Structures are given as structure tokens and as C-alpha cells.
XYZ file of C-alpha atoms in Angstrom:
592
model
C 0.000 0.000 0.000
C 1.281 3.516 -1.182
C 1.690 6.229 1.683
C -0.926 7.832 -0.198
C -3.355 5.028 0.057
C -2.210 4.533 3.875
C -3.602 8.206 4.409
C -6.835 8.199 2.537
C -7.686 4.845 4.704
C -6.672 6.169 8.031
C -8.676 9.698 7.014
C -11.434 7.819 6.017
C -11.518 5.808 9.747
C -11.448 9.266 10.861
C -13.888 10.774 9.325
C -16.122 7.647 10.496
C -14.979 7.933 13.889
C -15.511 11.991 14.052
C -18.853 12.535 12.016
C -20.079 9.057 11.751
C -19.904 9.257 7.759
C -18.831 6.313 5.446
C -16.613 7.681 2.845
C -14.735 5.820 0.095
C -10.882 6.545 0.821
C -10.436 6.044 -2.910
C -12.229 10.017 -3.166
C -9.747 11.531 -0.791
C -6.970 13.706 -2.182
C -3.588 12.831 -0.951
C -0.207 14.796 -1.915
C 3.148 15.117 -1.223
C 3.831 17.553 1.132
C 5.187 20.888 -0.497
C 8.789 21.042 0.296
C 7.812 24.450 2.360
C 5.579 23.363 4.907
C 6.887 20.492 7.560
C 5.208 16.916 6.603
C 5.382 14.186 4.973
C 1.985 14.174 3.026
C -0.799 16.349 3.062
C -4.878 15.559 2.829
C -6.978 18.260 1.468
C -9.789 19.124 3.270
C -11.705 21.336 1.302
C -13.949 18.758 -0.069
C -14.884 17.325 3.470
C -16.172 20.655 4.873
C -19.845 19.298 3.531
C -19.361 16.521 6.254
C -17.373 18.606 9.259
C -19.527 21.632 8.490
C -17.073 23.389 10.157
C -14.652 25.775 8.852
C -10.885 24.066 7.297
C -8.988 24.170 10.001
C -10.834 22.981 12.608
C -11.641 19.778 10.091
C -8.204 19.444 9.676
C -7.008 19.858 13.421
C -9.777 17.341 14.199
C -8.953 14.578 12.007
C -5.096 15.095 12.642
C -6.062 14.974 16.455
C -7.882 11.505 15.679
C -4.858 10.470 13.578
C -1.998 11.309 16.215
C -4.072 9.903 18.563
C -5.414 6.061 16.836
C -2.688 6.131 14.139
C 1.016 4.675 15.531
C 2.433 5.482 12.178
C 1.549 9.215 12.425
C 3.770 10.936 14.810
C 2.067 14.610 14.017
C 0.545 17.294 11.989
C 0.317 21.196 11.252
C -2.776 22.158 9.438
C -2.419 25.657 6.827
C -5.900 26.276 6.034
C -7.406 23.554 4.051
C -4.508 21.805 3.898
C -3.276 18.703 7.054
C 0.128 17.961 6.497
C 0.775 14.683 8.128
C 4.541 13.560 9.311
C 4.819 9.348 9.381
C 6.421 8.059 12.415
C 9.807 5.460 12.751
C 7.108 3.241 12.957
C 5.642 4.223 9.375
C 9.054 4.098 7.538
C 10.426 1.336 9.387
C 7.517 -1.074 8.232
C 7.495 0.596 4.797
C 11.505 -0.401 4.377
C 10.782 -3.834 5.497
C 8.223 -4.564 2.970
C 9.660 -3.482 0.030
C 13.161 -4.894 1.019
C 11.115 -8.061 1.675
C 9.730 -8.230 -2.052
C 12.112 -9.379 -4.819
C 9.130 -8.303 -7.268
C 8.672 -4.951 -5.886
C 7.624 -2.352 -8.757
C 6.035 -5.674 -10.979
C 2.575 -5.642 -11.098
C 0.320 -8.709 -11.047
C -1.149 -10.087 -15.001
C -3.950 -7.732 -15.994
C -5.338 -11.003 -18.292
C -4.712 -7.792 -21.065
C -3.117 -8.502 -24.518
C -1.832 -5.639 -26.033
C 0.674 -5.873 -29.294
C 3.103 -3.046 -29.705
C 4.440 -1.991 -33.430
C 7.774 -0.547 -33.593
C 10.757 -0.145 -36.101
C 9.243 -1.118 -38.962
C 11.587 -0.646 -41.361
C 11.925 0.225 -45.233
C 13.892 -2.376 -46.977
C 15.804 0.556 -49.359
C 17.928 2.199 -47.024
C 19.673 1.273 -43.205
C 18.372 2.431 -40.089
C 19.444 5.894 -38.889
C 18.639 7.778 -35.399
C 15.295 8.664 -36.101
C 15.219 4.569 -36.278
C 16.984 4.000 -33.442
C 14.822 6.429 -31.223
C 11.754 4.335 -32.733
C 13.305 0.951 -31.344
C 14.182 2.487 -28.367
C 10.711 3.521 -27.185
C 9.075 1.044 -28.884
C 11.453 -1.793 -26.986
C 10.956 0.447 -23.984
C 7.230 1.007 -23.917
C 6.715 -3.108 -24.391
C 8.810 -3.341 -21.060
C 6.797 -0.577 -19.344
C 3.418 -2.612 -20.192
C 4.654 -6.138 -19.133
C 6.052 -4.597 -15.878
C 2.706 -3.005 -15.406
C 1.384 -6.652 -15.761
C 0.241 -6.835 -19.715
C 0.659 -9.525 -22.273
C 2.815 -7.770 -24.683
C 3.593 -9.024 -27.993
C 6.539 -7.018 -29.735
C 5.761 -6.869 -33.717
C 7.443 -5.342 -36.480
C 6.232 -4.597 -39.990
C 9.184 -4.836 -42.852
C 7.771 -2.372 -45.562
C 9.791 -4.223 -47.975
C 7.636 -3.205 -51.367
C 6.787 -0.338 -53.001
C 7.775 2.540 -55.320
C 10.870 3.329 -52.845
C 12.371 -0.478 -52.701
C 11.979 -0.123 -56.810
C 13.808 2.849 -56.662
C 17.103 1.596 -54.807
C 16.633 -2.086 -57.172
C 16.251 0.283 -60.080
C 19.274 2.264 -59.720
C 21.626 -1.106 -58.809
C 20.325 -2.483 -62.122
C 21.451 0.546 -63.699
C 24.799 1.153 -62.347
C 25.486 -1.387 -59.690
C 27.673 -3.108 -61.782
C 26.909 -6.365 -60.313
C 28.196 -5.075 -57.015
C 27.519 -7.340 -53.449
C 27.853 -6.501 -49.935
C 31.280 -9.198 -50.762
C 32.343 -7.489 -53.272
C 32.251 -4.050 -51.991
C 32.842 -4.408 -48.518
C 29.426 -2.845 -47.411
C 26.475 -3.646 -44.902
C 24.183 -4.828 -47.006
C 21.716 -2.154 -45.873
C 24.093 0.361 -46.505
C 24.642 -0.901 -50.055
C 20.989 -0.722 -50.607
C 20.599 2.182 -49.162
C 23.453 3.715 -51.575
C 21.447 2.856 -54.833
C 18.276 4.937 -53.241
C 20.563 7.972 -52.987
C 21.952 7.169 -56.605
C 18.370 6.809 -57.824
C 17.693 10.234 -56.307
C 20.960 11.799 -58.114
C 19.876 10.066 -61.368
C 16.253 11.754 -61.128
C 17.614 15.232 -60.076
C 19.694 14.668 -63.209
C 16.900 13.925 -65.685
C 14.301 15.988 -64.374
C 17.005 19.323 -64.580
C 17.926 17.979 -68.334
C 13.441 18.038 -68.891
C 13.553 21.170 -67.851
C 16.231 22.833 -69.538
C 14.436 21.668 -72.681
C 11.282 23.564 -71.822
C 9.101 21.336 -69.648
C 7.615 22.728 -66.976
C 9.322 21.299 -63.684
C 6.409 20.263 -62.054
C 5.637 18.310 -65.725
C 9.345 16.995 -65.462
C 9.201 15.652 -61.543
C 6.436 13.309 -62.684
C 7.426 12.117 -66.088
C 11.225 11.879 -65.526
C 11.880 8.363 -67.580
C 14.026 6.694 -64.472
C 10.756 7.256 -62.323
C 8.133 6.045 -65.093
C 10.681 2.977 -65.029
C 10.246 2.620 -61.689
C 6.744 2.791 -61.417
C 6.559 -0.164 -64.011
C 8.823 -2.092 -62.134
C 6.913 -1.937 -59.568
C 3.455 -3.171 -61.585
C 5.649 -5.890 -62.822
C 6.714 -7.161 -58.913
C 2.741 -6.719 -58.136
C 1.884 -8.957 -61.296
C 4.950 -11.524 -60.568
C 7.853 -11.105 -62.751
C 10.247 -13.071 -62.216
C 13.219 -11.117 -63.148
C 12.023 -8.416 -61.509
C 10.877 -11.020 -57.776
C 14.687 -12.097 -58.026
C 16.671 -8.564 -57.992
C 13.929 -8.071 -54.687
C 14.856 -10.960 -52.887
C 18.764 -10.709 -53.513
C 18.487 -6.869 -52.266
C 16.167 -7.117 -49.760
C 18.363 -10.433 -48.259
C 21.469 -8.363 -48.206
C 19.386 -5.571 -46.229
C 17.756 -8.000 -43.738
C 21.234 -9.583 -42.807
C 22.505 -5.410 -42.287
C 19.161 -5.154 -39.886
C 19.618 -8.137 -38.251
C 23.240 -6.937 -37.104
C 22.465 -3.189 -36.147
C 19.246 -4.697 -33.772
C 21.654 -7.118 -31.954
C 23.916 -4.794 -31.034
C 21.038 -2.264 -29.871
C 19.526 -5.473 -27.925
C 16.176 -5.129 -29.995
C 14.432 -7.967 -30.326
C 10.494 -8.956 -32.047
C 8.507 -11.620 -31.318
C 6.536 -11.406 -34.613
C 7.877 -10.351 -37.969
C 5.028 -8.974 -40.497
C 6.063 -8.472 -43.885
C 4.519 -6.189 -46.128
C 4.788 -8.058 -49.425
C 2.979 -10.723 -47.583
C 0.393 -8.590 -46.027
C -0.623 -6.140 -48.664
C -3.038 -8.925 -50.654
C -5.207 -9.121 -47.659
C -5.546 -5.140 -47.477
C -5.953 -5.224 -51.287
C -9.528 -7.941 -50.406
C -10.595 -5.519 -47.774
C -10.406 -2.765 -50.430
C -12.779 -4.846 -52.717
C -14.858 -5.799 -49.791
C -15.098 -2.302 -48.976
C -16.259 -1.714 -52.668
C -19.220 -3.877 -52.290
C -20.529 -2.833 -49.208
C -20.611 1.139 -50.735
C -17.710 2.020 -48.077
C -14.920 2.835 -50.667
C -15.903 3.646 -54.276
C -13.671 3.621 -57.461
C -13.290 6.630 -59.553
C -13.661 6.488 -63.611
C -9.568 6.280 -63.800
C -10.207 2.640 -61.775
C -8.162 4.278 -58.935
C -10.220 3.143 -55.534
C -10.748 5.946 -52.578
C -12.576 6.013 -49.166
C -14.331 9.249 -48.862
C -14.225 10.907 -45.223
C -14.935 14.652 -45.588
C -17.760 13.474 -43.434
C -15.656 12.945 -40.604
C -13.584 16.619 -41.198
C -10.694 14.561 -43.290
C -10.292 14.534 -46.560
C -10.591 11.489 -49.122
C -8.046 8.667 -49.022
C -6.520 6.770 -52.343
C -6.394 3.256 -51.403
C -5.857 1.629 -54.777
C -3.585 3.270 -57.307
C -5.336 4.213 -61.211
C -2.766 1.070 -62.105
C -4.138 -1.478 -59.368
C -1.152 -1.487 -57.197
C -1.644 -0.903 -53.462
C -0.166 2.224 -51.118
C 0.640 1.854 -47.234
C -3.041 2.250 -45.950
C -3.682 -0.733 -47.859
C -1.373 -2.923 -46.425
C -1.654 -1.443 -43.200
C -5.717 -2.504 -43.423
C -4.396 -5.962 -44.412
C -1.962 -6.285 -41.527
C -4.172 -5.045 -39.083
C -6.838 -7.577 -39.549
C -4.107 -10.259 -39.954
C -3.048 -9.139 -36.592
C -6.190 -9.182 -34.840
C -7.578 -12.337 -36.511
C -3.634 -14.392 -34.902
C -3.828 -13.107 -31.497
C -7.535 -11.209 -30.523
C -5.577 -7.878 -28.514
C -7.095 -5.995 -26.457
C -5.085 -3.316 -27.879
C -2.673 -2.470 -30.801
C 0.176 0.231 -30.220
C 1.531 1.633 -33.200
C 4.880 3.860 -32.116
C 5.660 6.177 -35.057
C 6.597 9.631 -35.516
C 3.782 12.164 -35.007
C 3.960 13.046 -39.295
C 2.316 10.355 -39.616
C -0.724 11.486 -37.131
C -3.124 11.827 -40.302
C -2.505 8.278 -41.302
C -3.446 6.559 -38.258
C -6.578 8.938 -37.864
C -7.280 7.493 -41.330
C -6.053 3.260 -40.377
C -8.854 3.784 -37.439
C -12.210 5.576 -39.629
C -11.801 2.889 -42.227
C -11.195 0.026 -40.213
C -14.392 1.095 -38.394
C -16.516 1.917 -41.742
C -15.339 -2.114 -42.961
C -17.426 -3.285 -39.555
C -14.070 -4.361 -37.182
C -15.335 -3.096 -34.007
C -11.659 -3.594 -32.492
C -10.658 -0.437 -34.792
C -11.143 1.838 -31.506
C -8.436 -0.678 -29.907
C -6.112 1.061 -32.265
C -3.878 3.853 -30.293
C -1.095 5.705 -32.139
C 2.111 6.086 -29.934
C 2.848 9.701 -31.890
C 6.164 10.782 -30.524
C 8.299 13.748 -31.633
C 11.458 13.753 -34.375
C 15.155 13.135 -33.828
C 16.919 16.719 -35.018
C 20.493 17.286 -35.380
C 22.210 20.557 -34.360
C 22.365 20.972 -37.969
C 18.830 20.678 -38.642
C 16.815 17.837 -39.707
C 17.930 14.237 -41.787
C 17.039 13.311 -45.029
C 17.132 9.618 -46.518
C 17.104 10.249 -49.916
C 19.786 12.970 -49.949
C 22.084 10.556 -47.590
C 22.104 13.646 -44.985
C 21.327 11.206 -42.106
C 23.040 10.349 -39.139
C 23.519 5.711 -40.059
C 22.796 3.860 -36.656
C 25.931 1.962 -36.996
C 28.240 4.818 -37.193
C 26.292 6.461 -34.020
C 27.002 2.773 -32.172
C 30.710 3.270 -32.966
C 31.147 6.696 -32.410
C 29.235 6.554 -29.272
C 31.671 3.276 -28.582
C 34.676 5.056 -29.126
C 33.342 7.900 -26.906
C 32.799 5.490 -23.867
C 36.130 4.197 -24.477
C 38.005 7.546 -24.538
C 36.127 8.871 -21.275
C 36.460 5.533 -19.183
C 40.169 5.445 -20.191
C 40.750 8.900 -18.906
C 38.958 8.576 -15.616
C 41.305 5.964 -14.958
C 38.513 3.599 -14.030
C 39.091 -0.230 -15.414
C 42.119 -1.182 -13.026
C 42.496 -5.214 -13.130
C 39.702 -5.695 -15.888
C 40.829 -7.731 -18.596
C 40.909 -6.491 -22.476
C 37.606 -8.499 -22.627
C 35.818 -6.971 -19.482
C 37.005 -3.562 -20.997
C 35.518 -4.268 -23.989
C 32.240 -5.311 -22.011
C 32.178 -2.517 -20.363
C 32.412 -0.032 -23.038
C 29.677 -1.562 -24.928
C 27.475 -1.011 -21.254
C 28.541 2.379 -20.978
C 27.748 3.567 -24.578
C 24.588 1.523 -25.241
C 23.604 3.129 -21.632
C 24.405 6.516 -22.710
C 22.754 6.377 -26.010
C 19.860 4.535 -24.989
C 19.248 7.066 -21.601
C 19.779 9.925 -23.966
C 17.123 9.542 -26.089
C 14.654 7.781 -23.461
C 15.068 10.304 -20.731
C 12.893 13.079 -23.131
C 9.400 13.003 -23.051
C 8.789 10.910 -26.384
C 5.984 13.575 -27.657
C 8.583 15.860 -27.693
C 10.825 16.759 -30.761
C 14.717 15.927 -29.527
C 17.676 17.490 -30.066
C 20.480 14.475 -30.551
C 24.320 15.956 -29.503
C 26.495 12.425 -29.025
C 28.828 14.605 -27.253
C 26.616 14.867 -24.198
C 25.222 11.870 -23.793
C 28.278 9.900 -22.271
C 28.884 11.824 -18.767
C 29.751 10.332 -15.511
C 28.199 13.500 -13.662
C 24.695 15.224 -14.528
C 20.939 13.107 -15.706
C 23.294 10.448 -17.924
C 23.039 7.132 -18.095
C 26.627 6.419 -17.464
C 26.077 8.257 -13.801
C 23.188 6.091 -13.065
C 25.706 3.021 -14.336
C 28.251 3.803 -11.948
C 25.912 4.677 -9.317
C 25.413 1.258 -9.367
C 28.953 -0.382 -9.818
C 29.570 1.752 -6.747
C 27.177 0.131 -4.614
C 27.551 -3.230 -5.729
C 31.436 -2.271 -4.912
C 30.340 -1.571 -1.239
C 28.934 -4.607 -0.767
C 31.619 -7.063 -2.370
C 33.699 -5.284 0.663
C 30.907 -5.482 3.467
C 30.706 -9.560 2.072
C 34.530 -9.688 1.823
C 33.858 -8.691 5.743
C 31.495 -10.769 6.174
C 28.675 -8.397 6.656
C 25.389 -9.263 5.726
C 22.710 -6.714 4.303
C 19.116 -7.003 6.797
C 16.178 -5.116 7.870
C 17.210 -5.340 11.970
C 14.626 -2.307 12.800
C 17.350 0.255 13.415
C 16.092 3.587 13.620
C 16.108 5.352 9.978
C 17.739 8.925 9.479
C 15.878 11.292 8.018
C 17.691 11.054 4.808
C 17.107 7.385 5.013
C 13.356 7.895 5.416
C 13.111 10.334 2.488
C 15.291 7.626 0.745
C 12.092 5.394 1.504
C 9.981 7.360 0.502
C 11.292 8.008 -2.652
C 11.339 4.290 -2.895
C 7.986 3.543 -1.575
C 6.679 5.878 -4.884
C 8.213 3.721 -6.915
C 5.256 1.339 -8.258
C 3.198 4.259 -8.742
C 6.055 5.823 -10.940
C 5.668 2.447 -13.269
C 1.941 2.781 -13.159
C 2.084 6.495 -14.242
C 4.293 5.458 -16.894
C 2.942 2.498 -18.650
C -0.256 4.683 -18.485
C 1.581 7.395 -20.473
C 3.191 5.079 -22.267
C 6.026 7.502 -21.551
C 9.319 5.766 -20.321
C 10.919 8.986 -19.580
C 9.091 9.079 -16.085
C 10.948 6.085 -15.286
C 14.603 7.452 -16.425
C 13.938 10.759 -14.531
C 13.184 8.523 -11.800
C 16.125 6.696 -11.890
C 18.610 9.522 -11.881
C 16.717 11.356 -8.899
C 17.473 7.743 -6.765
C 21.057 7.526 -8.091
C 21.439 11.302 -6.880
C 19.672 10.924 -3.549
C 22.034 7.485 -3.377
C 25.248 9.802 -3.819
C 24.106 12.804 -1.619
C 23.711 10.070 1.319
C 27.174 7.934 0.552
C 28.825 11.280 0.773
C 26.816 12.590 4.432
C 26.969 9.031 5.729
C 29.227 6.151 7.516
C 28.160 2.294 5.828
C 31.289 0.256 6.225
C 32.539 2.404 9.142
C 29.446 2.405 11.138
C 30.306 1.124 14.058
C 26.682 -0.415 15.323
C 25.834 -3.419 13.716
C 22.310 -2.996 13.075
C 22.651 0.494 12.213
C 25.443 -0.998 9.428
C 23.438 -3.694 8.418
C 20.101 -1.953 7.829
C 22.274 0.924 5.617
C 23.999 -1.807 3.786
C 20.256 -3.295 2.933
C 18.935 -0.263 2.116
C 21.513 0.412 -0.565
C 21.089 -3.004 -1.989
C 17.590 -2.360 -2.378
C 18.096 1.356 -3.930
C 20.656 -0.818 -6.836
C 18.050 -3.461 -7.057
C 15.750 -0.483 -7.631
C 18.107 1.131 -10.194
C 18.235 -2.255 -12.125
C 14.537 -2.730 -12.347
C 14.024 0.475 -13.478
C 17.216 0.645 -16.470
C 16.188 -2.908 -17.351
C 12.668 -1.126 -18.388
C 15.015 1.724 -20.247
C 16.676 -1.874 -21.905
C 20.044 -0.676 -19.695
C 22.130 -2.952 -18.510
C 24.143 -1.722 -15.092
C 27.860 -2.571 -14.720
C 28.842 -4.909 -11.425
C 32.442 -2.574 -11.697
C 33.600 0.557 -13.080
């Protein structure tokens, strides 16, 4: 039970006791106490006047009488006009410490019997992932964590967009100048190689479409008939209609680009429990379309392009089927949807992608609902904010993007630099080292980008993100290799970590408190789906950790119990610190 909850139940007692009235403690307001006034946490009384009928402050002196009085765990109160601000007692903290030292579990919430499947990453098979991707994965990863802790049935998808007009594009321009070039032969990530030919196609169009208009087209005439882009736009009817030349060059590329992926997600520790694939997927949205066609819900214009009209609804109206026959994303993202529902019956569906595409899943959710799938309003877009640069924003097809692998190293070579100057890695092998950096600038990165509030637009500076002082993941990291290092030497001494009922300082106590919030922190979270609320956490209990280490005696303390009960309560604050990083996807170092 949360202080808070402990309070509304007592007050509730009280106000039983006082003016014989049954009132659900669940309707009491219960805050922390402003840092200002002396208290723990304060009950507003405002609302109870209607059963005191007496002015605030004699309500509040009377129920913090009856509390002082029937209440062992409240040791007093001051009362500032409609507001009782209640201090907890030894008693209080003492029994608070002992449970949640007592429960290996604490801050895991029991199963909810809820299903929810979470959509992240989701690829294009034409280029490698960059840090708008790796922000994606990131929350996505993070957000799955947040839900299972908070007791869910999560099942971590991914769709592979791994057809359409762009993967022609990048096959188009290795047909036309790739020379027969491999990953082997070149020495490139497959994904990289790909992702080379889409910024070659781009070139090549630039090219052509300049050349149409220096002969007197108008540009906007010359952007849409450019040859290399009609070509491309047939080669993409021809994969729709089976071709085989055209189905091999698509596998070869798109195998060379899944082997890249496949190596960027296992170094960011990214993993899926169910792979969709477009190409697979976009047939089924394609029979919705004509389903939708012979209820009335879609209708096809003369040009035998197919639309859903929604000006009804304040939108606009949607193509779904292009004048040619092949499909666009809402029509695979129909397809998958119902594939998704129909394999595992959520209770809800998470998409997490970038707020441009707000429109689009506005759109996914109407149409689903006008087809008759009454789990459409089980849909909820996870819009979260863009990745910027201090040079402005990235740009695929112009290859002005910042490659995830080349942010892993860099941010590698970072850790490795800092750790080496601070001197740290004394006795670690070349291995552990080597461990260790990976840690430190996974846990950097990773903290970095989580620690923002994901609606937010972010501004990514590498430079910053790997600091062993300051809201970093690497001073959270050796927050904890620091107190796992104090208790190797209180083991080495044969101490051993307990709850003996030592009397708590009052930095200790706030310590517990801070603790004791901590399940209501994972609630607030998962509800917000924001796992920033759980970094900020997690850097407040490092720095509270630090504050005390450097105000107080652990292995010097010269009374037992008193050394004992410290050395538990800083195992539990790094047990904390790992529950809470292992939502982030953190790992914490044993030594630094």
C-alpha cells in the first residue's frame, strides 16, 4: 500500500470515527507535502467541509487529532488552512523499508489477463536504419517493457515495408549502375549498399528531371514524367503482377538488407517476437479494399483508382488503390491489421511512429471502423516527436542522415576515450574492458534519447550523452557499480545486508519514501506510455544514493544494526536502479 493510500484509509476511519460518515478513501486527495511546509503528506480538506460543516482548520485539526491519537504510524501534523500535512512516524518508515526490502518483485505488477501488441521499427527495406530509427526501437522496446512490468501480455511486432515505389527505386538504380556489385564485393552492410542505390536513384532523377527542364518542360511536368521514375513505377506493376526477373533482384536486395538489420538490432539489444512483412500482407488489405467496394464504403473513380471518402468525418478522401491497381501503405496497413487481430484477438494495438504520420493513423482507425471491425477503436497511435540534429533535420534520400551503426561506434569510441581517462578499469581484462564499453555507450545512447518526453521533438548531440556527472546514463551506471562495490567489501567482511529495525535517518526515510513511490512511478508510466518518467526517476534515486554515501558512515558504522540496515537499504536502492534501467533496456555494470 502507497503512503498515499495509507492516508486516505486512516482519514477515512477518521472521518467515520468523528462525524459518523462512510466515505470511500479512494475520493480523498492525498499529496506530497510541499517542500515548504513540515510533513510528509498532506490531505486536502476542502472537499470534506460538507461533512465537518465546520470551517478548514478545525476539520483538519480534528482529524489530525484523531490520527496522532489512533494512528502509531503518524507521529504529528500542522494544518495551513485547508490543507493537514501529516509527518509518518519510525514506525511508518520502518515497516514501509521492510516490505519493500522483503519483495524481490517490488515495482512488478500482477497479469492484468490484457493482450496488447506493440508496433515498432518497422523498417523500409531501401535504405539502413538511422537515429530517427533508433529512437523508434528504443521507445518502442521500452514502452513493451513498461506494459509487461505493469502486468500486460505484450507481444513485440514489427512490420518490414519491404515493397513499393521506394524499394523499386534503390533495385532500379543497382540495375542501372550497380555493376553487379555485393555486400562481398564491396565491402558494405548490405543495408548500406541498398541504401546507396536509393541515394543514386535520387541523383539520377535530379539529373533527368534538370535535363526536362532545360528543354522547356515545366518542372512540375518533369518531376512526374522523368523516364528513371516512369521505369520505376513499371517495375513496380511488374513485382505486383509476378515477374520473375524483376521477384529475383527483390529478394537478392532485400536479403542483403535483412542480414545489415539483423546486425544493427543485436547490437542495440532489440528484439520482435513477430515479424510482419509487407509483401505478404498487402493482398489481404488489397480484399478488404474490394470488400469495402461492395458494401458502398470505398468507391472507385472512372480512372479505376479506388478511394474512401471521409470529408464526413472533417478529413479529406483517401486513395487506397492506385489508377494502375497497385496498393499504397493504408492498404497494407488494413491488411496487416486484420491479420493481426484475426492471430492473437488484442485488447489493444500500439503503433509507435513519428507524429507526421498522425493523419494516417486517424485514417487506419475511420476505415477500419466503416469495414465493420469493431476492435478499430483498440487502435492507439504512440505519436512521438522527431530526432533533429544541431544541424537541422535528416534526409534519406539525400544521404544527410546520421547511419545507426556509425552512431554505435562513435558513441563506442566515446565510452572508451572517457572511461580510459577517468582511470577507471584497473584489473579488468581487455575483454571486461571491452564489455564494459559496450554497457557504458549503449547506456548513454539509450538514456539519452529515453530520458525526453517521447511527444517531444529531440535534439540528438552524441557529445553529451556519455557523462559520468549530470541526468546520464553512465552516472546512473556507476551509481550502481559503486554500490555493488560496497557490498563485495561489506561480504569480503562478512557483513550481511538485513532489515534489523534500526532507527532510519531522516535522509534514510526520504530515501524510503522516494522508494515507496516507486510502483506508482511504473503505473504512471505504462499509463503514459512515456518511459521517460521512469529514467527521470532513476537519476533522482542515483542522486539521492550519492548525496547520502557522501553525508553518511556504511562500512565504518560502528553499530551493527545500524550498518546492516544501511547496507540493505543500498542493496535495495541498486536493485531499484536495475529494475528500473532494465525497463530503459540498460544494462548496469557490477564494476567501473
Amino acid at each position: 500500500m502507497t503512503p498515499e493510500s495509507f492516508i486516505a484509509l486512516k482519514a477515512a476511519e477518521a472521518l467515520k470515527a468523528l462525524y459518523g460518515a462512510e466515505t470511500d478513501a479512494s475520493t480523498l486527495q492525498v499529496q506530497v507535502t510541499r517542500k515548504e511546509f513540515e510533513g510528509d503528506f498532506t490531505l486536502v480538506v476542502f472537499a470534506l467541509l460538507r461533512i465537518s460543516r465546520t470551517t478548514p482548520e478545525n476539520t483538519g485539526k480534528a482529524i489530525g487529532d484523531w490520527l496522532v491519537a489512533n494512528v502509531p504510524e503518524i507521529a504529528g501534523y500542522n494544518c495551513v488552512k485547508g490543507f493537514l500535512n501529516l509527518s509518518f512516524s519510525d514506525v511508518y518508515w520502518n515497516t514501509v523499508f521492510s516490505s519493500i526490502a522483503s519483495d524481490p518483485s517490488f515495482g512488478t505488477f500482477p497479469s492484468t489477463g490484457k493482450k496488447v501488441m506493440v508496433e515498432f521499427s518497422s523498417p523500409n527495406t531501401n535504405k539502413p536504419l538511422h537515429l530517427g530509427h533508433i529512437r523508434n526501437n528504443l521507445l518502442g522496446d521500452s514502452v513493451s517493457n513498461l506494459l509487461k512490468a505493469t502486468g500486460n501480455d505484450v507481444i513485440k511486432a514489427t512490420l518490414v515495408n519491404d515493397r513499393g515505389i521506394h524499394i523499386c527505386k534503390s533495385m532500379l538504380a543497382w540495375k542501372m549502375r550497380g555493376n553487379g556489385q555485393t555486400p562481398e564485393s564491396s565491402g558494405r552492410k548490405g543495408d548500406h549498399l541498398v541504401g546507396d542505390y536509393y541515394v543514386k536513384f535520387n541523383d539520377l532523377l535530379k539529373a533527368e528531371v534538370a535535363q526536362l527542364v532545360a528543354d522547356g518542360m515545366p518542372q512540375e511536368d518533369a518531376e512526374k514524367n522523368a523516364p528513371i521514375l516512369k521505369e520505376a513505377q513499371e517495375m513496380l506493376v511488374k513485382w505486383e503482377q509476378g515477374n520473375p526477373e524483376v521477384r529475383a533482384l527483390w529478394e537478392k536486395m532485400n536479403g542483403w538488407v535483412y542480414a545489415g538489420f539483423d546486425e544493427t538490432y543485436r547490437r542495440l539489444g532489440i528484439s520482435f517476437d513477430r515479424i510482419y512483412y509487407e509483401s505478404q500482407t498487402y493482398k489481404d488489405g488489397k480484399a478488404l479494399v474490394e470488400e469495402g467496394l461492395e458494401k458502398g464504403v470505398l468507391y472507385r473513380r472512372d480512372d479505376g483508382s479506388v478511394w474512401c471518402d471521409l470529408t464526413a468525418d472533417g478529413l479529406d478522401e483517401k486513395l487506397l488503390l492506385r489508377k494502375d491497381g497497385t496498393s499504397v501503405y493504408m492498404t497494407q496497413d488494413l491488411g496487416t491489421a486484420k491479420q493481426r487481430y484475426d492471430e492473437y484477438h488484442f485488447d489493444e494495438i500500439i503503433y509507435v511512429v513519428g507524429n507526421e504520420q498522425n493523419y494516417h493513423f486517424q485514417v487506419l482507425k475511420l476505415i477500419l471502423g466503416k469495414l465493420g471491425f469493431a476492435w478499430s477503436d483498440a487502435i492507439y497511435h504512440m505519436s512521438y516527436g522527431m530526432v533533429e540534429l544541431p544541424e537541422g533535420k535528416m534526409k534519406s534520400r539525400e544521404g544527410t542522415v546520421v547511419d545507426a551503426d556509425d552512431l554505435l561506434d562513435r558513441m563506442y569510441a566515446t565510452a572508451k576515450e572517457t572511461s580510459l581517462e577517468l582511470g577507471k578499469l584497473e584489473g579488468m581484462s581487455d575483454q571486461e574492458q571491452d564489455q564494459l564499453f559496450r554497457m557504458l555507450s549503449l547506456g548513454a545512447l539509450k538514456y539519452f534519447i529515453l530520458k525526453v518526453d517521447p511527444r517531444k521533438t529531440m535534439l540528438f548531440d552524441p557529445k553529451e550523452s556519455i557523462d559520468f556527472n549530470g541526468n546520464t546514463g553512465p552516472f546512473i551506471q556507476y551509481t550502481h557499480a559503486r554500490i555493488c562495490s560496497i557490498l563485495r567489501k561489506a561480504d569480503e567482511a562478512g557483513y550481511k545486508p538485513s532489515v534489523t529495525g534500526a532507527v532510519l535517518l531522516p535522509k534514510e526515510e526520504g530515501i524510503v519514501q522516494i522508494l515507496s513511490g516507486y510502483p506508482d512511478k511504473i503505473r504512471e508510466a505504462g499509463a503514459a506510455h512515456s518511459p521517460a518518467l521512469v529514467a527521470n526517476f532513476a537519476y533522482d534515486l542515483a542522486k539521492e544514493f550519492n548525496q547520502y554515501y557522501h553525508d553518511t558512515q556504511i562500512l565504518r558504522e560502528e553499530d551493527a544494526a545500524v550498518r546492516d540496515q544501511r547496507l540493505c537499504l543500498i542493496s535495495v536502492i541498486a536493485r531499484t536502479l536495475r529494475h528500473a534501467m532494465n525497463i530503459l533496456g540498460i544494462d548496469l555494470p557490477q564494476r567501473m
